[in-house]
PDB file of C-alpha atoms in Angstrom:
ATOM      1  CA  MET A 223      90.002 118.465 101.258  1.00  0.00           C
ATOM      2  CA  ALA A 224      90.586 115.081 102.854  1.00  0.00           C
ATOM      3  CA  LYS A 225      94.065 113.848 103.580  1.00  0.00           C
ATOM      4  CA  LYS A 226      95.284 111.145 101.174  1.00  0.00           C
ATOM      5  CA  PHE A 227      97.456 108.049 101.409  1.00  0.00           C
ATOM      6  CA  HIS A 228      98.947 105.730  98.792  1.00  0.00           C
ATOM      7  CA  LEU A 229      96.851 102.639  98.063  1.00  0.00           C
ATOM      8  CA  GLU A 230      97.825  99.507  96.160  1.00  0.00           C
ATOM      9  CA  ILE A 231      95.158  96.868  95.499  1.00  0.00           C
ATOM     10  CA  LEU A 232      96.661  93.739  93.973  1.00  0.00           C
ATOM     11  CA  ALA A 233      94.921  90.604  92.718  1.00  0.00           C
ATOM     12  CA  SER A 234      96.935  87.402  92.394  1.00  0.00           C
ATOM     13  CA  ASP A 235      97.158  87.843  88.621  1.00  0.00           C
ATOM     14  CA  HIS A 236      97.114  91.627  88.084  1.00  0.00           C
ATOM     15  CA  PRO A 237      97.337  95.011  89.796  1.00  0.00           C
ATOM     16  CA  PHE A 238      93.812  96.378  90.318  1.00  0.00           C
ATOM     17  CA  TYR A 239      94.583  99.924  91.513  1.00  0.00           C
ATOM     18  CA  LYS A 240      97.632 101.996  92.440  1.00  0.00           C
ATOM     19  CA  GLY A 241      97.288 105.612  93.453  1.00  0.00           C
ATOM     20  CA  ASP A 242      96.027 108.064  96.011  1.00  0.00           C
ATOM     21  CA  CYS A 243      93.062 107.340  98.246  1.00  0.00           C
ATOM     22  CA  GLU A 244      91.099 109.290 100.855  1.00  0.00           C
ATOM     23  CA  MET A 245      89.378 106.327 102.521  1.00  0.00           C
ATOM     24  CA  LEU A 246      89.354 102.546 102.164  1.00  0.00           C
ATOM     25  CA  VAL A 247      86.604 100.240 103.447  1.00  0.00           C
ATOM     26  CA  PHE A 248      87.123  96.472 103.261  1.00  0.00           C
ATOM     27  CA  PRO A 249      85.533  93.365 104.802  1.00  0.00           C
ATOM     28  CA  GLY A 250      87.529  91.904 107.673  1.00  0.00           C
ATOM     29  CA  ILE A 251      87.213  88.901 109.941  1.00  0.00           C
ATOM     30  CA  ASP A 252      85.082  90.716 112.502  1.00  0.00           C
ATOM     31  CA  GLY A 253      83.299  93.272 110.306  1.00  0.00           C
ATOM     32  CA  SER A 254      84.178  96.131 107.990  1.00  0.00           C
ATOM     33  CA  TYR A 255      87.330  98.176 108.465  1.00  0.00           C
ATOM     34  CA  GLY A 256      87.575 101.838 107.493  1.00  0.00           C
ATOM     35  CA  ILE A 257      91.038 103.235 106.840  1.00  0.00           C
ATOM     36  CA  LEU A 258      92.040 106.907 106.625  1.00  0.00           C
ATOM     37  CA  ALA A 259      95.446 108.555 106.213  1.00  0.00           C
ATOM     38  CA  ASP A 260      97.734 108.275 109.263  1.00  0.00           C
ATOM     39  CA  HIS A 261      96.052 105.055 110.419  1.00  0.00           C
ATOM     40  CA  GLU A 262      97.985 103.026 112.958  1.00  0.00           C
ATOM     41  CA  ALA A 263     100.188 100.331 111.397  1.00  0.00           C
ATOM     42  CA  MET A 264      98.647  96.854 111.289  1.00  0.00           C
ATOM     43  CA  ILE A 265      98.278  93.710 109.215  1.00  0.00           C
ATOM     44  CA  THR A 266      94.945  91.906 109.071  1.00  0.00           C
ATOM     45  CA  ALA A 267      92.967  89.427 107.009  1.00  0.00           C
ATOM     46  CA  VAL A 268      90.494  90.399 104.304  1.00  0.00           C
ATOM     47  CA  ASN A 269      87.295  88.357 103.889  1.00  0.00           C
ATOM     48  CA  ALA A 270      85.327  87.956 100.680  1.00  0.00           C
ATOM     49  CA  GLY A 271      82.951  90.856 100.202  1.00  0.00           C
ATOM     50  CA  GLU A 272      82.595  94.419  99.006  1.00  0.00           C
ATOM     51  CA  LEU A 273      85.633  96.684  98.855  1.00  0.00           C
ATOM     52  CA  ARG A 274      85.197 100.462  98.534  1.00  0.00           C
ATOM     53  CA  PHE A 275      87.717 103.239  98.211  1.00  0.00           C
ATOM     54  CA  GLN A 276      87.235 106.975  97.885  1.00  0.00           C
ATOM     55  CA  LEU A 277      89.205 109.313  95.658  1.00  0.00           C
ATOM     56  CA  ASP A 278      88.304 112.970  95.108  1.00  0.00           C
ATOM     57  CA  GLU A 279      85.021 112.386  96.963  1.00  0.00           C
ATOM     58  CA  GLU A 280      84.001 109.639  94.483  1.00  0.00           C
ATOM     59  CA  TRP A 281      83.529 106.050  95.674  1.00  0.00           C
ATOM     60  CA  HIS A 282      84.864 103.111  93.646  1.00  0.00           C
ATOM     61  CA  HIS A 283      83.537  99.594  94.322  1.00  0.00           C
ATOM     62  CA  ALA A 284      84.893  96.076  93.831  1.00  0.00           C
ATOM     63  CA  VAL A 285      84.319  92.506  94.950  1.00  0.00           C
ATOM     64  CA  VAL A 286      87.293  91.048  96.782  1.00  0.00           C
ATOM     65  CA  SER A 287      88.050  87.464  97.808  1.00  0.00           C
ATOM     66  CA  ASP A 288      90.062  86.383 100.838  1.00  0.00           C
ATOM     67  CA  GLY A 289      93.455  87.970 101.308  1.00  0.00           C
ATOM     68  CA  PHE A 290      95.269  90.319 103.632  1.00  0.00           C
ATOM     69  CA  VAL A 291      96.098  93.991 103.997  1.00  0.00           C
ATOM     70  CA  GLU A 292      99.165  95.805 105.321  1.00  0.00           C
ATOM     71  CA  ILE A 293      98.414  99.261 106.694  1.00  0.00           C
ATOM     72  CA  THR A 294     100.984 101.930 107.511  1.00  0.00           C
ATOM     73  CA  PRO A 295     100.293 105.620 108.209  1.00  0.00           C
ATOM     74  CA  LYS A 296     101.134 106.658 104.615  1.00  0.00           C
ATOM     75  CA  LYS A 297     100.526 103.502 102.545  1.00  0.00           C
ATOM     76  CA  VAL A 298      98.107 100.571 102.333  1.00  0.00           C
ATOM     77  CA  ILE A 299      98.707  97.387 100.340  1.00  0.00           C
ATOM     78  CA  LEU A 300      95.776  95.007  99.913  1.00  0.00           C
ATOM     79  CA  LEU A 301      96.452  91.574  98.397  1.00  0.00           C
ATOM     80  CA  ALA A 302      93.651  89.182  97.431  1.00  0.00           C
ATOM     81  CA  ASP A 303      93.189  86.166  95.217  1.00  0.00           C
ATOM     82  CA  THR A 304      90.563  87.878  93.045  1.00  0.00           C
ATOM     83  CA  ILE A 305      89.315  91.445  92.723  1.00  0.00           C
ATOM     84  CA  GLU A 306      86.563  92.384  90.291  1.00  0.00           C
ATOM     85  CA  LYS A 307      84.568  95.478  89.392  1.00  0.00           C
ATOM     86  CA  PRO A 308      80.787  94.959  89.738  1.00  0.00           C
ATOM     87  CA  GLU A 309      80.257  95.442  85.991  1.00  0.00           C
ATOM     88  CA  GLU A 310      82.742  92.625  85.236  1.00  0.00           C
ATOM     89  CA  ILE A 311      80.725  90.025  87.141  1.00  0.00           C
ATOM     90  CA  ASP A 312      78.407  87.651  85.302  1.00  0.00           C
ATOM     91  CA  LYS A 313      75.484  87.333  87.702  1.00  0.00           C
ATOM     92  CA  ASN A 314      74.229  84.047  86.183  1.00  0.00           C
ATOM     93  CA  ARG A 315      77.669  82.467  86.462  1.00  0.00           C
ATOM     94  CA  ALA A 316      77.931  83.607  90.101  1.00  0.00           C
ATOM     95  CA  LEU A 317      74.513  82.100  90.829  1.00  0.00           C
ATOM     96  CA  GLU A 318      75.575  78.796  89.247  1.00  0.00           C
ATOM     97  CA  ALA A 319      78.785  78.800  91.317  1.00  0.00           C
ATOM     98  CA  LYS A 320      76.740  79.398  94.477  1.00  0.00           C
ATOM     99  CA  MET A 321      74.402  76.490  93.694  1.00  0.00           C
ATOM    100  CA  ARG A 322      77.372  74.206  92.867  1.00  0.00           C
ATOM    101  CA  ALA A 323      79.111  75.078  96.137  1.00  0.00           C
ATOM    102  CA  GLU A 324      75.930  74.528  98.167  1.00  0.00           C
ATOM    103  CA  GLU A 325      75.476  71.110  96.565  1.00  0.00           C
ATOM    104  CA  GLN A 326      79.100  70.161  97.273  1.00  0.00           C
ATOM    105  CA  LEU A 327      78.674  71.178 100.916  1.00  0.00           C
ATOM    106  CA  ARG A 328      75.836  68.646 101.222  1.00  0.00           C
ATOM    107  CA  GLN A 329      78.205  65.856 100.166  1.00  0.00           C
ATOM    108  CA  LYS A 330      80.829  64.196 102.308  1.00  0.00           C
ATOM    109  CA  GLN A 331      84.181  65.887 101.752  1.00  0.00           C
ATOM    110  CA  SER A 332      87.640  65.968 103.220  1.00  0.00           C
ATOM    111  CA  LEU A 333      88.433  68.909 105.469  1.00  0.00           C
ATOM    112  CA  ARG A 334      90.478  70.528 102.698  1.00  0.00           C
ATOM    113  CA  GLU A 335      87.657  70.129 100.164  1.00  0.00           C
ATOM    114  CA  TYR A 336      85.213  71.556 102.701  1.00  0.00           C
ATOM    115  CA  TYR A 337      87.283  74.731 103.184  1.00  0.00           C
ATOM    116  CA  ASN A 338      87.784  75.144  99.428  1.00  0.00           C
ATOM    117  CA  THR A 339      84.036  74.772  98.886  1.00  0.00           C
ATOM    118  CA  LYS A 340      83.273  77.284 101.671  1.00  0.00           C
ATOM    119  CA  ALA A 341      85.669  79.765 100.029  1.00  0.00           C
ATOM    120  CA  ALA A 342      83.958  79.256  96.651  1.00  0.00           C
ATOM    121  CA  LEU A 343      80.557  79.802  98.265  1.00  0.00           C
ATOM    122  CA  ASN A 344      81.786  82.990  99.993  1.00  0.00           C
ATOM    123  CA  ARG A 345      83.141  84.353  96.679  1.00  0.00           C
ATOM    124  CA  ALA A 346      79.866  83.619  94.882  1.00  0.00           C
ATOM    125  CA  MET A 347      77.794  85.192  97.654  1.00  0.00           C
ATOM    126  CA  ALA A 348      79.976  88.324  97.652  1.00  0.00           C
ATOM    127  CA  ARG A 349      79.641  88.641  93.868  1.00  0.00           C
ATOM    128  CA  LEU A 350      75.868  88.289  94.028  1.00  0.00           C
ATOM    129  CA  LYS A 351      75.553  90.772  96.896  1.00  0.00           C
ATOM    130  CA  VAL A 352      77.576  93.483  95.179  1.00  0.00           C
ATOM    131  CA  THR A 353      76.019  93.002  91.740  1.00  0.00           C
ATOM    132  CA  SER A 354      72.526  93.239  93.251  1.00  0.00           C
ATOM    133  CA  LYS A 355      73.457  96.686  94.623  1.00  0.00           C
ATOM    134  CA  PHE A 356      74.367  97.960  91.179  1.00  0.00           C
ATOM    135  CA  ASP A 357      71.589  96.331  89.108  1.00  0.00           C
ATOM    136  CA  LYS A 358      69.411  98.872  87.413  1.00  0.00           C
TER     137      LYS A 358
END
């Protein structure tokens, strides 16, 4: 049986998950990070993408937006603006958001608008990527 640690996944407007976890995999700045119990303490950024965590040998999936994670040997806290289960995502709405963001990127924008648009595009792309994995 795998060693467990306490995991808290918090969206800006609600707690997503609190409980034990055997392994956490999340998208980081320079690729995916895998976390097990007794991991070295660190704080790092989370990028928009697929989040997975394992409990009792079963994987749970979610789409996460930008945020950060605090890792200690016995506890991990992941904070992000939005966190959604794949079945909660409206694929058509995500596709529309992607097209809107791509169109806005073609227009002249302030630096702040550019970064907001890039974040919206990243969220839409992450939603589409994860939902395509679970389409049947």
